[in-house]
mmCIF file with all atom_site columns, C-alpha atoms and ligand atoms in Angstrom:
data_model
loop_
_atom_site.group_PDB
_atom_site.id
_atom_site.type_symbol
_atom_site.label_atom_id
_atom_site.label_alt_id
_atom_site.label_comp_id
_atom_site.label_asym_id
_atom_site.label_entity_id
_atom_site.label_seq_id
_atom_site.pdbx_PDB_ins_code
_atom_site.Cartn_x
_atom_site.Cartn_y
_atom_site.Cartn_z
_atom_site.occupancy
_atom_site.B_iso_or_equiv
_atom_site.pdbx_formal_charge
_atom_site.auth_seq_id
_atom_site.auth_comp_id
_atom_site.auth_asym_id
_atom_site.auth_atom_id
_atom_site.pdbx_PDB_model_num
ATOM   1   C CA . MET A 1 1   ? 75.318  81.029  89.466  1.00 81.00 ? 279 MET A CA 1
ATOM   2   C CA . ASN A 1 2   ? 76.879  82.139  92.552  1.00 94.00 ? 280 ASN A CA 1
ATOM   3   C CA . ARG A 1 3   ? 74.816  84.674  94.098  1.00 98.00 ? 281 ARG A CA 1
ATOM   4   C CA . ARG A 1 4   ? 77.271  86.736  95.682  1.00 98.00 ? 282 ARG A CA 1
ATOM   5   C CA . LEU A 1 5   ? 77.592  90.139  94.278  1.00 98.00 ? 283 LEU A CA 1
ATOM   6   C CA . GLY A 1 6   ? 80.536  92.294  93.703  1.00 98.00 ? 284 GLY A CA 1
ATOM   7   C CA . VAL A 1 7   ? 79.105  96.188  93.309  1.00 98.00 ? 285 VAL A CA 1
ATOM   8   C CA . LEU A 1 8   ? 81.587  98.789  92.157  1.00 98.00 ? 286 LEU A CA 1
ATOM   9   C CA . VAL A 1 9   ? 80.652  102.692 92.841  1.00 98.00 ? 287 VAL A CA 1
ATOM   10  C CA . SER A 1 10  ? 82.616  105.694 92.216  1.00 98.00 ? 288 SER A CA 1
ATOM   11  C CA . GLY A 1 11  ? 79.665  108.168 93.546  1.00 98.00 ? 289 GLY A CA 1
ATOM   12  C CA . ARG A 1 12  ? 76.196  108.641 95.285  1.00 98.00 ? 290 ARG A CA 1
ATOM   13  C CA . GLY A 1 13  ? 75.682  104.844 94.997  1.00 98.00 ? 291 GLY A CA 1
ATOM   14  C CA . SER A 1 14  ? 71.763  104.770 95.043  1.00 98.00 ? 292 SER A CA 1
ATOM   15  C CA . ASN A 1 15  ? 71.563  101.768 92.525  1.00 98.00 ? 293 ASN A CA 1
ATOM   16  C CA . LEU A 1 16  ? 73.358  100.104 95.046  1.00 98.00 ? 294 LEU A CA 1
ATOM   17  C CA . GLN A 1 17  ? 70.804  101.138 97.881  1.00 98.00 ? 295 GLN A CA 1
ATOM   18  C CA . ALA A 1 18  ? 68.209  99.855  95.569  1.00 98.00 ? 296 ALA A CA 1
ATOM   19  C CA . ILE A 1 19  ? 70.036  96.317  94.999  1.00 98.00 ? 297 ILE A CA 1
ATOM   20  C CA . LEU A 1 20  ? 70.706  96.203  98.986  1.00 98.00 ? 298 LEU A CA 1
ATOM   21  C CA . ASP A 1 21  ? 66.671  97.221  99.388  1.00 98.00 ? 299 ASP A CA 1
ATOM   22  C CA . ALA A 1 22  ? 65.558  94.820  97.331  1.00 98.00 ? 300 ALA A CA 1
ATOM   23  C CA . ILE A 1 23  ? 67.642  91.909  98.751  1.00 98.00 ? 301 ILE A CA 1
ATOM   24  C CA . GLY A 1 24  ? 66.810  93.509  102.503 1.00 98.00 ? 302 GLY A CA 1
ATOM   25  C CA . GLU A 1 25  ? 62.729  93.133  101.413 1.00 98.00 ? 303 GLU A CA 1
ATOM   26  C CA . GLY A 1 26  ? 63.536  89.692  99.705  1.00 98.00 ? 304 GLY A CA 1
ATOM   27  C CA . ARG A 1 27  ? 62.465  90.521  96.349  1.00 97.00 ? 305 ARG A CA 1
ATOM   28  C CA . LEU A 1 28  ? 66.267  89.503  95.235  1.00 98.00 ? 306 LEU A CA 1
ATOM   29  C CA . ASP A 1 29  ? 67.943  86.317  96.777  1.00 98.00 ? 307 ASP A CA 1
ATOM   30  C CA . ALA A 1 30  ? 71.289  87.517  96.563  1.00 98.00 ? 308 ALA A CA 1
ATOM   31  C CA . THR A 1 31  ? 74.040  88.522  99.028  1.00 98.00 ? 309 THR A CA 1
ATOM   32  C CA . VAL A 1 32  ? 76.167  91.450  98.407  1.00 98.00 ? 310 VAL A CA 1
ATOM   33  C CA . ALA A 1 33  ? 79.790  90.377  99.503  1.00 98.00 ? 311 ALA A CA 1
ATOM   34  C CA . VAL A 1 34  ? 81.961  93.714  98.825  1.00 98.00 ? 312 VAL A CA 1
ATOM   35  C CA . VAL A 1 35  ? 81.337  97.152  97.585  1.00 98.00 ? 313 VAL A CA 1
ATOM   36  C CA . ILE A 1 36  ? 84.750  98.769  95.763  1.00 98.00 ? 314 ILE A CA 1
ATOM   37  C CA . SER A 1 37  ? 85.038  102.081 94.904  1.00 98.00 ? 315 SER A CA 1
ATOM   38  C CA . ASN A 1 38  ? 87.881  103.551 93.316  1.00 98.00 ? 316 ASN A CA 1
ATOM   39  C CA . LYS A 1 39  ? 87.320  106.851 95.050  1.00 97.00 ? 317 LYS A CA 1
ATOM   40  C CA . ALA A 1 40  ? 87.603  106.804 99.046  1.00 97.00 ? 318 ALA A CA 1
ATOM   41  C CA . GLY A 1 41  ? 84.807  109.769 99.455  1.00 97.00 ? 319 GLY A CA 1
ATOM   42  C CA . ALA A 1 42  ? 81.935  107.997 97.427  1.00 98.00 ? 320 ALA A CA 1
ATOM   43  C CA . TYR A 1 43  ? 78.719  108.138 99.083  1.00 98.00 ? 321 TYR A CA 1
ATOM   44  C CA . GLY A 1 44  ? 77.996  104.331 98.327  1.00 98.00 ? 322 GLY A CA 1
ATOM   45  C CA . LEU A 1 45  ? 81.185  103.570 100.455 1.00 98.00 ? 323 LEU A CA 1
ATOM   46  C CA . GLU A 1 46  ? 78.804  104.676 103.212 1.00 98.00 ? 324 GLU A CA 1
ATOM   47  C CA . ARG A 1 47  ? 75.771  102.928 102.325 1.00 98.00 ? 325 ARG A CA 1
ATOM   48  C CA . ALA A 1 48  ? 77.698  100.002 102.073 1.00 98.00 ? 326 ALA A CA 1
ATOM   49  C CA . ARG A 1 49  ? 79.234  100.416 105.743 1.00 98.00 ? 327 ARG A CA 1
ATOM   50  C CA . ALA A 1 50  ? 75.578  101.323 107.346 1.00 98.00 ? 328 ALA A CA 1
ATOM   51  C CA . ALA A 1 51  ? 74.753  97.653  105.618 1.00 97.00 ? 329 ALA A CA 1
ATOM   52  C CA . GLY A 1 52  ? 77.507  95.996  107.374 1.00 98.00 ? 330 GLY A CA 1
ATOM   53  C CA . ILE A 1 53  ? 78.926  94.731  104.188 1.00 98.00 ? 331 ILE A CA 1
ATOM   54  C CA . ALA A 1 54  ? 82.242  94.733  103.490 1.00 98.00 ? 332 ALA A CA 1
ATOM   55  C CA . THR A 1 55  ? 84.241  97.351  101.451 1.00 98.00 ? 333 THR A CA 1
ATOM   56  C CA . ALA A 1 56  ? 87.150  98.317  99.623  1.00 98.00 ? 334 ALA A CA 1
ATOM   57  C CA . VAL A 1 57  ? 89.073  101.144 97.880  1.00 98.00 ? 335 VAL A CA 1
ATOM   58  C CA . LEU A 1 58  ? 91.255  100.877 95.422  1.00 98.00 ? 336 LEU A CA 1
ATOM   59  C CA . SER A 1 59  ? 92.829  103.928 93.635  1.00 96.00 ? 337 SER A CA 1
ATOM   60  C CA . HIS A 1 60  ? 93.539  103.891 90.294  1.00 92.00 ? 338 HIS A CA 1
ATOM   61  C CA . ARG A 1 61  ? 96.443  106.319 90.821  1.00 92.00 ? 339 ARG A CA 1
ATOM   62  C CA . ASP A 1 62  ? 98.423  103.310 93.364  1.00 96.00 ? 340 ASP A CA 1
ATOM   63  C CA . TYR A 1 63  ? 98.654  101.724 90.153  1.00 97.00 ? 341 TYR A CA 1
ATOM   64  C CA . ALA A 1 64  ? 101.100 101.827 86.766  1.00 96.00 ? 342 ALA A CA 1
ATOM   65  C CA . SER A 1 65  ? 98.786  100.553 84.112  1.00 97.00 ? 343 SER A CA 1
ATOM   66  C CA . ARG A 1 66  ? 94.794  100.192 83.685  1.00 96.00 ? 344 ARG A CA 1
ATOM   67  C CA . GLU A 1 67  ? 95.877  96.349  83.427  1.00 97.00 ? 345 GLU A CA 1
ATOM   68  C CA . ASP A 1 68  ? 97.396  96.390  86.645  1.00 98.00 ? 346 ASP A CA 1
ATOM   69  C CA . TYR A 1 69  ? 94.322  97.923  88.075  1.00 98.00 ? 347 TYR A CA 1
ATOM   70  C CA . ASP A 1 70  ? 91.962  95.578  86.959  1.00 97.00 ? 348 ASP A CA 1
ATOM   71  C CA . ARG A 1 71  ? 94.111  92.755  88.298  1.00 98.00 ? 349 ARG A CA 1
ATOM   72  C CA . ALA A 1 72  ? 93.807  94.166  91.617  1.00 98.00 ? 350 ALA A CA 1
ATOM   73  C CA . LEU A 1 73  ? 90.382  94.570  91.201  1.00 98.00 ? 351 LEU A CA 1
ATOM   74  C CA . VAL A 1 74  ? 90.020  91.054  89.831  1.00 98.00 ? 352 VAL A CA 1
ATOM   75  C CA . ALA A 1 75  ? 92.148  89.857  92.880  1.00 98.00 ? 353 ALA A CA 1
ATOM   76  C CA . ALA A 1 76  ? 89.900  92.108  95.299  1.00 98.00 ? 354 ALA A CA 1
ATOM   77  C CA . LEU A 1 77  ? 86.376  90.371  93.778  1.00 98.00 ? 355 LEU A CA 1
ATOM   78  C CA . ARG A 1 78  ? 87.981  86.743  93.752  1.00 98.00 ? 356 ARG A CA 1
ATOM   79  C CA . GLY A 1 79  ? 89.189  87.246  97.626  1.00 98.00 ? 357 GLY A CA 1
ATOM   80  C CA . ARG A 1 80  ? 85.408  87.345  98.317  1.00 98.00 ? 358 ARG A CA 1
ATOM   81  C CA . ASP A 1 81  ? 84.432  84.890  96.074  1.00 98.00 ? 359 ASP A CA 1
ATOM   82  C CA . VAL A 1 82  ? 82.102  86.654  93.681  1.00 98.00 ? 360 VAL A CA 1
ATOM   83  C CA . GLY A 1 83  ? 79.812  85.006  91.308  1.00 98.00 ? 361 GLY A CA 1
ATOM   84  C CA . LEU A 1 84  ? 78.537  88.472  89.412  1.00 98.00 ? 362 LEU A CA 1
ATOM   85  C CA . VAL A 1 85  ? 79.835  91.983  89.208  1.00 98.00 ? 363 VAL A CA 1
ATOM   86  C CA . CYS A 1 86  ? 77.834  94.752  89.011  1.00 98.00 ? 364 CYS A CA 1
ATOM   87  C CA . LEU A 1 87  ? 78.806  98.087  87.954  1.00 98.00 ? 365 LEU A CA 1
ATOM   88  C CA . ALA A 1 88  ? 76.857  100.731 90.048  1.00 98.00 ? 366 ALA A CA 1
ATOM   89  C CA . GLY A 1 89  ? 78.133  104.240 88.676  1.00 97.00 ? 367 GLY A CA 1
ATOM   90  C CA . PHE A 1 90  ? 81.412  103.075 87.978  1.00 97.00 ? 368 PHE A CA 1
ATOM   91  C CA . MET A 1 91  ? 83.260  105.391 86.302  1.00 93.00 ? 369 MET A CA 1
ATOM   92  C CA . ARG A 1 92  ? 86.345  103.394 84.949  1.00 91.00 ? 370 ARG A CA 1
ATOM   93  C CA . LEU A 1 93  ? 87.105  102.085 81.548  1.00 89.00 ? 371 LEU A CA 1
ATOM   94  C CA . LEU A 1 94  ? 87.444  98.052  81.879  1.00 93.00 ? 372 LEU A CA 1
ATOM   95  C CA . THR A 1 95  ? 90.140  96.285  80.319  1.00 95.00 ? 373 THR A CA 1
ATOM   96  C CA . PRO A 1 96  ? 90.227  92.808  78.914  1.00 96.00 ? 374 PRO A CA 1
ATOM   97  C CA . VAL A 1 97  ? 91.855  91.658  82.162  1.00 97.00 ? 375 VAL A CA 1
ATOM   98  C CA . PHE A 1 98  ? 88.888  92.193  83.904  1.00 97.00 ? 376 PHE A CA 1
ATOM   99  C CA . VAL A 1 99  ? 86.124  91.061  81.437  1.00 97.00 ? 377 VAL A CA 1
ATOM   100 C CA . ASP A 1 100 ? 87.964  87.992  80.575  1.00 97.00 ? 378 ASP A CA 1
ATOM   101 C CA . ALA A 1 101 ? 88.255  87.349  84.487  1.00 98.00 ? 379 ALA A CA 1
ATOM   102 C CA . PHE A 1 102 ? 84.182  87.034  84.535  1.00 97.00 ? 380 PHE A CA 1
ATOM   103 C CA . PRO A 1 103 ? 82.621  86.430  81.644  1.00 95.00 ? 381 PRO A CA 1
ATOM   104 C CA . ASN A 1 104 ? 79.094  87.369  80.629  1.00 95.00 ? 382 ASN A CA 1
ATOM   105 C CA . ALA A 1 105 ? 79.369  87.892  84.712  1.00 98.00 ? 383 ALA A CA 1
ATOM   106 C CA . ILE A 1 106 ? 79.325  91.490  84.903  1.00 98.00 ? 384 ILE A CA 1
ATOM   107 C CA . LEU A 1 107 ? 76.456  93.983  84.516  1.00 98.00 ? 385 LEU A CA 1
ATOM   108 C CA . ASN A 1 108 ? 76.135  97.392  84.180  1.00 97.00 ? 386 ASN A CA 1
ATOM   109 C CA . ILE A 1 109 ? 73.432  100.116 84.465  1.00 98.00 ? 387 ILE A CA 1
ATOM   110 C CA . HIS A 1 110 ? 73.001  102.715 81.600  1.00 98.00 ? 388 HIS A CA 1
ATOM   111 C CA . PRO A 1 111 ? 70.845  105.586 81.931  1.00 98.00 ? 389 PRO A CA 1
ATOM   112 C CA . SER A 1 112 ? 69.659  105.694 78.001  1.00 98.00 ? 390 SER A CA 1
ATOM   113 C CA . LEU A 1 113 ? 68.571  103.115 75.793  1.00 98.00 ? 391 LEU A CA 1
ATOM   114 C CA . LEU A 1 114 ? 71.253  101.779 74.124  1.00 98.00 ? 392 LEU A CA 1
ATOM   115 C CA . PRO A 1 115 ? 72.777  101.859 71.646  1.00 97.00 ? 393 PRO A CA 1
ATOM   116 C CA . ALA A 1 116 ? 71.461  105.057 71.572  1.00 98.00 ? 394 ALA A CA 1
ATOM   117 C CA . PHE A 1 117 ? 73.695  107.504 73.298  1.00 98.00 ? 395 PHE A CA 1
ATOM   118 C CA . PRO A 1 118 ? 76.746  105.540 75.221  1.00 96.00 ? 396 PRO A CA 1
ATOM   119 C CA . GLY A 1 119 ? 79.719  107.138 77.273  1.00 95.00 ? 397 GLY A CA 1
ATOM   120 C CA . LEU A 1 120 ? 79.063  110.241 79.374  1.00 96.00 ? 398 LEU A CA 1
ATOM   121 C CA . ASP A 1 121 ? 76.472  112.555 79.923  1.00 98.00 ? 399 ASP A CA 1
ATOM   122 C CA . ALA A 1 122 ? 73.715  110.156 78.623  1.00 98.00 ? 400 ALA A CA 1
ATOM   123 C CA . GLN A 1 123 ? 70.718  112.192 79.863  1.00 98.00 ? 401 GLN A CA 1
ATOM   124 C CA . ARG A 1 124 ? 72.466  115.422 78.020  1.00 98.00 ? 402 ARG A CA 1
ATOM   125 C CA . GLN A 1 125 ? 72.765  113.615 74.769  1.00 98.00 ? 403 GLN A CA 1
ATOM   126 C CA . ALA A 1 126 ? 69.020  112.654 74.946  1.00 98.00 ? 404 ALA A CA 1
ATOM   127 C CA . VAL A 1 127 ? 67.867  115.925 75.447  1.00 98.00 ? 405 VAL A CA 1
ATOM   128 C CA . GLU A 1 128 ? 70.352  117.726 73.365  1.00 98.00 ? 406 GLU A CA 1
ATOM   129 C CA . HIS A 1 129 ? 69.220  115.094 70.540  1.00 98.00 ? 407 HIS A CA 1
ATOM   130 C CA . GLY A 1 130 ? 65.745  115.991 70.830  1.00 98.00 ? 408 GLY A CA 1
ATOM   131 C CA . VAL A 1 131 ? 64.591  112.137 71.007  1.00 98.00 ? 409 VAL A CA 1
ATOM   132 C CA . ARG A 1 132 ? 60.998  111.895 72.977  1.00 98.00 ? 410 ARG A CA 1
ATOM   133 C CA . VAL A 1 133 ? 61.535  108.898 74.600  1.00 98.00 ? 411 VAL A CA 1
ATOM   134 C CA . SER A 1 134 ? 64.770  107.911 76.580  1.00 98.00 ? 412 SER A CA 1
ATOM   135 C CA . GLY A 1 135 ? 65.160  105.212 79.495  1.00 98.00 ? 413 GLY A CA 1
ATOM   136 C CA . VAL A 1 136 ? 67.653  102.887 80.961  1.00 98.00 ? 414 VAL A CA 1
ATOM   137 C CA . THR A 1 137 ? 69.590  99.738  80.191  1.00 98.00 ? 415 THR A CA 1
ATOM   138 C CA . VAL A 1 138 ? 70.986  97.250  82.060  1.00 98.00 ? 416 VAL A CA 1
ATOM   139 C CA . HIS A 1 139 ? 73.207  94.882  79.883  1.00 98.00 ? 417 HIS A CA 1
ATOM   140 C CA . PHE A 1 140 ? 76.606  92.859  80.020  1.00 98.00 ? 418 PHE A CA 1
ATOM   141 C CA . VAL A 1 141 ? 79.947  94.316  79.829  1.00 96.00 ? 419 VAL A CA 1
ATOM   142 C CA . ASN A 1 142 ? 82.646  93.511  77.260  1.00 91.00 ? 420 ASN A CA 1
ATOM   143 C CA . ALA A 1 143 ? 85.606  95.200  76.290  1.00 83.00 ? 421 ALA A CA 1
ATOM   144 C CA . GLU A 1 144 ? 83.359  97.806  74.241  1.00 84.00 ? 422 GLU A CA 1
ATOM   145 C CA . LEU A 1 145 ? 82.167  100.819 76.127  1.00 81.00 ? 423 LEU A CA 1
ATOM   146 C CA . ASP A 1 146 ? 78.101  100.548 76.864  1.00 84.00 ? 424 ASP A CA 1
ATOM   147 C CA . ALA A 1 147 ? 78.250  97.721  73.597  1.00 88.00 ? 425 ALA A CA 1
ATOM   148 C CA . GLY A 1 148 ? 77.433  94.114  75.580  1.00 95.00 ? 426 GLY A CA 1
ATOM   149 C CA . PRO A 1 149 ? 73.978  91.942  75.528  1.00 97.00 ? 427 PRO A CA 1
ATOM   150 C CA . ILE A 1 150 ? 71.039  94.064  76.972  1.00 98.00 ? 428 ILE A CA 1
ATOM   151 C CA . VAL A 1 151 ? 69.513  92.306  79.729  1.00 98.00 ? 429 VAL A CA 1
ATOM   152 C CA . LEU A 1 152 ? 66.924  94.517  80.084  1.00 98.00 ? 430 LEU A CA 1
ATOM   153 C CA . GLN A 1 153 ? 65.331  98.268  79.863  1.00 98.00 ? 431 GLN A CA 1
ATOM   154 C CA . ALA A 1 154 ? 62.912  100.540 80.305  1.00 98.00 ? 432 ALA A CA 1
ATOM   155 C CA . THR A 1 155 ? 61.472  103.202 78.808  1.00 98.00 ? 433 THR A CA 1
ATOM   156 C CA . VAL A 1 156 ? 61.038  106.753 80.196  1.00 98.00 ? 434 VAL A CA 1
ATOM   157 C CA . PRO A 1 157 ? 59.481  110.277 78.391  1.00 98.00 ? 435 PRO A CA 1
ATOM   158 C CA . VAL A 1 158 ? 61.105  112.919 77.730  1.00 98.00 ? 436 VAL A CA 1
ATOM   159 C CA . GLN A 1 159 ? 59.170  116.432 77.751  1.00 98.00 ? 437 GLN A CA 1
ATOM   160 C CA . PRO A 1 160 ? 59.857  119.125 75.275  1.00 95.00 ? 438 PRO A CA 1
ATOM   161 C CA . ASP A 1 161 ? 61.509  121.399 78.210  1.00 97.00 ? 439 ASP A CA 1
ATOM   162 C CA . ASP A 1 162 ? 63.614  118.984 80.081  1.00 98.00 ? 440 ASP A CA 1
ATOM   163 C CA . THR A 1 163 ? 67.062  119.433 81.288  1.00 98.00 ? 441 THR A CA 1
ATOM   164 C CA . PRO A 1 164 ? 69.526  117.083 81.432  1.00 98.00 ? 442 PRO A CA 1
ATOM   165 C CA . GLU A 1 165 ? 68.705  117.404 85.154  1.00 98.00 ? 443 GLU A CA 1
ATOM   166 C CA . ALA A 1 166 ? 65.307  116.815 84.961  1.00 98.00 ? 444 ALA A CA 1
ATOM   167 C CA . LEU A 1 167 ? 65.090  113.781 82.669  1.00 98.00 ? 445 LEU A CA 1
ATOM   168 C CA . ALA A 1 168 ? 68.078  112.225 85.058  1.00 98.00 ? 446 ALA A CA 1
ATOM   169 C CA . GLU A 1 169 ? 65.738  112.780 87.599  1.00 98.00 ? 447 GLU A CA 1
ATOM   170 C CA . ARG A 1 170 ? 62.929  111.035 85.760  1.00 98.00 ? 448 ARG A CA 1
ATOM   171 C CA . ILE A 1 171 ? 65.283  107.954 84.428  1.00 98.00 ? 449 ILE A CA 1
ATOM   172 C CA . LEU A 1 172 ? 66.519  107.245 88.104  1.00 98.00 ? 450 LEU A CA 1
ATOM   173 C CA . PRO A 1 173 ? 63.615  105.365 89.929  1.00 98.00 ? 451 PRO A CA 1
ATOM   174 C CA . GLU A 1 174 ? 63.214  103.321 86.895  1.00 98.00 ? 452 GLU A CA 1
ATOM   175 C CA . GLU A 1 175 ? 67.089  102.163 87.296  1.00 98.00 ? 453 GLU A CA 1
ATOM   176 C CA . HIS A 1 176 ? 66.242  101.571 90.800  1.00 98.00 ? 454 HIS A CA 1
ATOM   177 C CA . ARG A 1 177 ? 63.330  99.289  89.742  1.00 98.00 ? 455 ARG A CA 1
ATOM   178 C CA . LEU A 1 178 ? 65.157  97.555  86.633  1.00 98.00 ? 456 LEU A CA 1
ATOM   179 C CA . TYR A 1 179 ? 68.686  96.865  88.450  1.00 98.00 ? 457 TYR A CA 1
ATOM   180 C CA . PRO A 1 180 ? 67.232  94.299  90.736  1.00 98.00 ? 458 PRO A CA 1
ATOM   181 C CA . ASP A 1 181 ? 65.276  92.391  87.947  1.00 98.00 ? 459 ASP A CA 1
ATOM   182 C CA . ALA A 1 182 ? 68.071  91.870  85.704  1.00 98.00 ? 460 ALA A CA 1
ATOM   183 C CA . ILE A 1 183 ? 70.296  90.810  88.441  1.00 98.00 ? 461 ILE A CA 1
ATOM   184 C CA . ARG A 1 184 ? 67.602  88.286  89.585  1.00 98.00 ? 462 ARG A CA 1
ATOM   185 C CA . LEU A 1 185 ? 67.033  87.282  85.937  1.00 98.00 ? 463 LEU A CA 1
ATOM   186 C CA . VAL A 1 186 ? 70.440  86.522  85.494  1.00 98.00 ? 464 VAL A CA 1
ATOM   187 C CA . LEU A 1 187 ? 70.910  84.735  88.521  1.00 98.00 ? 465 LEU A CA 1
ATOM   188 C CA . ASP A 1 188 ? 68.360  82.559  88.221  1.00 97.00 ? 466 ASP A CA 1
ATOM   189 C CA . GLY A 1 189 ? 69.858  81.264  85.006  1.00 96.00 ? 467 GLY A CA 1
ATOM   190 C CA . GLY A 1 190 ? 68.695  79.480  82.252  1.00 97.00 ? 468 GLY A CA 1
ATOM   191 C CA . TRP A 1 191 ? 69.470  82.197  79.367  1.00 98.00 ? 469 TRP A CA 1
ATOM   192 C CA . ARG A 1 192 ? 71.836  82.039  76.996  1.00 97.00 ? 470 ARG A CA 1
ATOM   193 C CA . ILE A 1 193 ? 74.392  84.861  74.586  1.00 96.00 ? 471 ILE A CA 1
ATOM   194 C CA . ASP A 1 194 ? 73.169  84.471  71.073  1.00 95.00 ? 472 ASP A CA 1
ATOM   195 C CA . GLY A 1 195 ? 75.318  86.487  68.933  1.00 91.00 ? 473 GLY A CA 1
ATOM   196 C CA . ARG A 1 196 ? 75.375  89.817  70.643  1.00 92.00 ? 474 ARG A CA 1
ATOM   197 C CA . ARG A 1 197 ? 71.360  89.069  72.077  1.00 96.00 ? 475 ARG A CA 1
ATOM   198 C CA . PHE A 1 198 ? 70.611  87.998  75.514  1.00 98.00 ? 476 PHE A CA 1
ATOM   199 C CA . VAL A 1 199 ? 68.073  85.318  75.249  1.00 98.00 ? 477 VAL A CA 1
ATOM   200 C CA . PRO A 1 200 ? 66.303  85.033  78.618  1.00 94.00 ? 478 PRO A CA 1
ATOM   201 C CA . ARG A 1 201 ? 64.550  81.534  79.128  1.00 89.00 ? 479 ARG A CA 1
HETATM 202 C C1 . LIG B 2 .   ? 73.248  106.089 87.109  1.00 89.75 ? 741 LIG B C1 1
HETATM 203 O O1 . LIG B 2 .   ? 72.237  107.014 86.257  1.00 89.75 ? 741 LIG B O1 1
HETATM 204 C C2 . LIG B 2 .   ? 73.809  104.922 86.192  1.00 89.75 ? 741 LIG B C2 1
HETATM 205 O O2 . LIG B 2 .   ? 73.046  104.887 85.531  1.00 89.75 ? 741 LIG B O2 1
HETATM 206 C C3 . LIG B 2 .   ? 74.932  105.093 85.733  1.00 89.75 ? 741 LIG B C3 1
HETATM 207 O O3 . LIG B 2 .   ? 75.681  106.021 86.846  1.00 89.75 ? 741 LIG B O3 1
HETATM 208 C C4 . LIG B 2 .   ? 74.395  107.248 87.693  1.00 89.75 ? 741 LIG B C4 1
HETATM 209 C C5 . LIG B 2 .   ? 74.996  106.222 89.192  1.00 89.75 ? 741 LIG B C5 1
HETATM 210 O O4 . LIG B 2 .   ? 74.129  106.985 90.214  1.00 89.75 ? 741 LIG B O4 1
HETATM 211 N N1 . LIG B 2 .   ? 75.603  104.231 85.445  1.00 89.75 ? 741 LIG B N1 1
HETATM 212 P P1 . LIG B 2 .   ? 74.329  106.116 91.570  1.00 89.75 ? 741 LIG B P1 1
HETATM 213 O O5 . LIG B 2 .   ? 75.521  106.078 92.008  1.00 89.75 ? 741 LIG B O5 1
HETATM 214 O O6 . LIG B 2 .   ? 74.014  104.450 91.440  1.00 89.75 ? 741 LIG B O6 1
HETATM 215 O O7 . LIG B 2 .   ? 73.412  106.490 92.277  1.00 89.75 ? 741 LIG B O7 1
#
């Protein structure tokens, strides 16, 4: 697989930073070809600039439809010859225009053990549900929200007195550890998709 990554962010970009650090420290053999945000003020863009990486801002407000927006995203990623797209806190729903342009080549990281607690505020959902264990999932993206084949998961305990913020803080270091590992696994190839399962080599 082409080892050029396109990372999509909407906010602070700590997972982007974890990917950049893993590459910098030789733990991940890849290049971040471009970082794209839908928000001009996203701190993730600063992190990219500090690392000398090309950035682009595509505001959804400039496009008439979700499909038009996704076409622009695809063009920007193709223009940088991206082989694997990594969503890292990218707060946009993707249409089939985007998903079909990168089949089995879009990853997302989600702060729960999917299929539990998809969507927004996963840590709050976990605390309010009273689960004893939550965690993090890296999965392929398909047209359904937070539902594609699971590449890697890690568990994190939930304490009885946890706030959503406290749980998020405990999950985050696991995200940073897991995402580069999942990207490596996917880039190294030899895996297959069987139904909804990711089957490693
Ligand atoms: C992370 O919790 C990630 O799992 C979720 O959004 C958050 C992004 O954080 N999808 P950051 O921007 O990578 O710091």
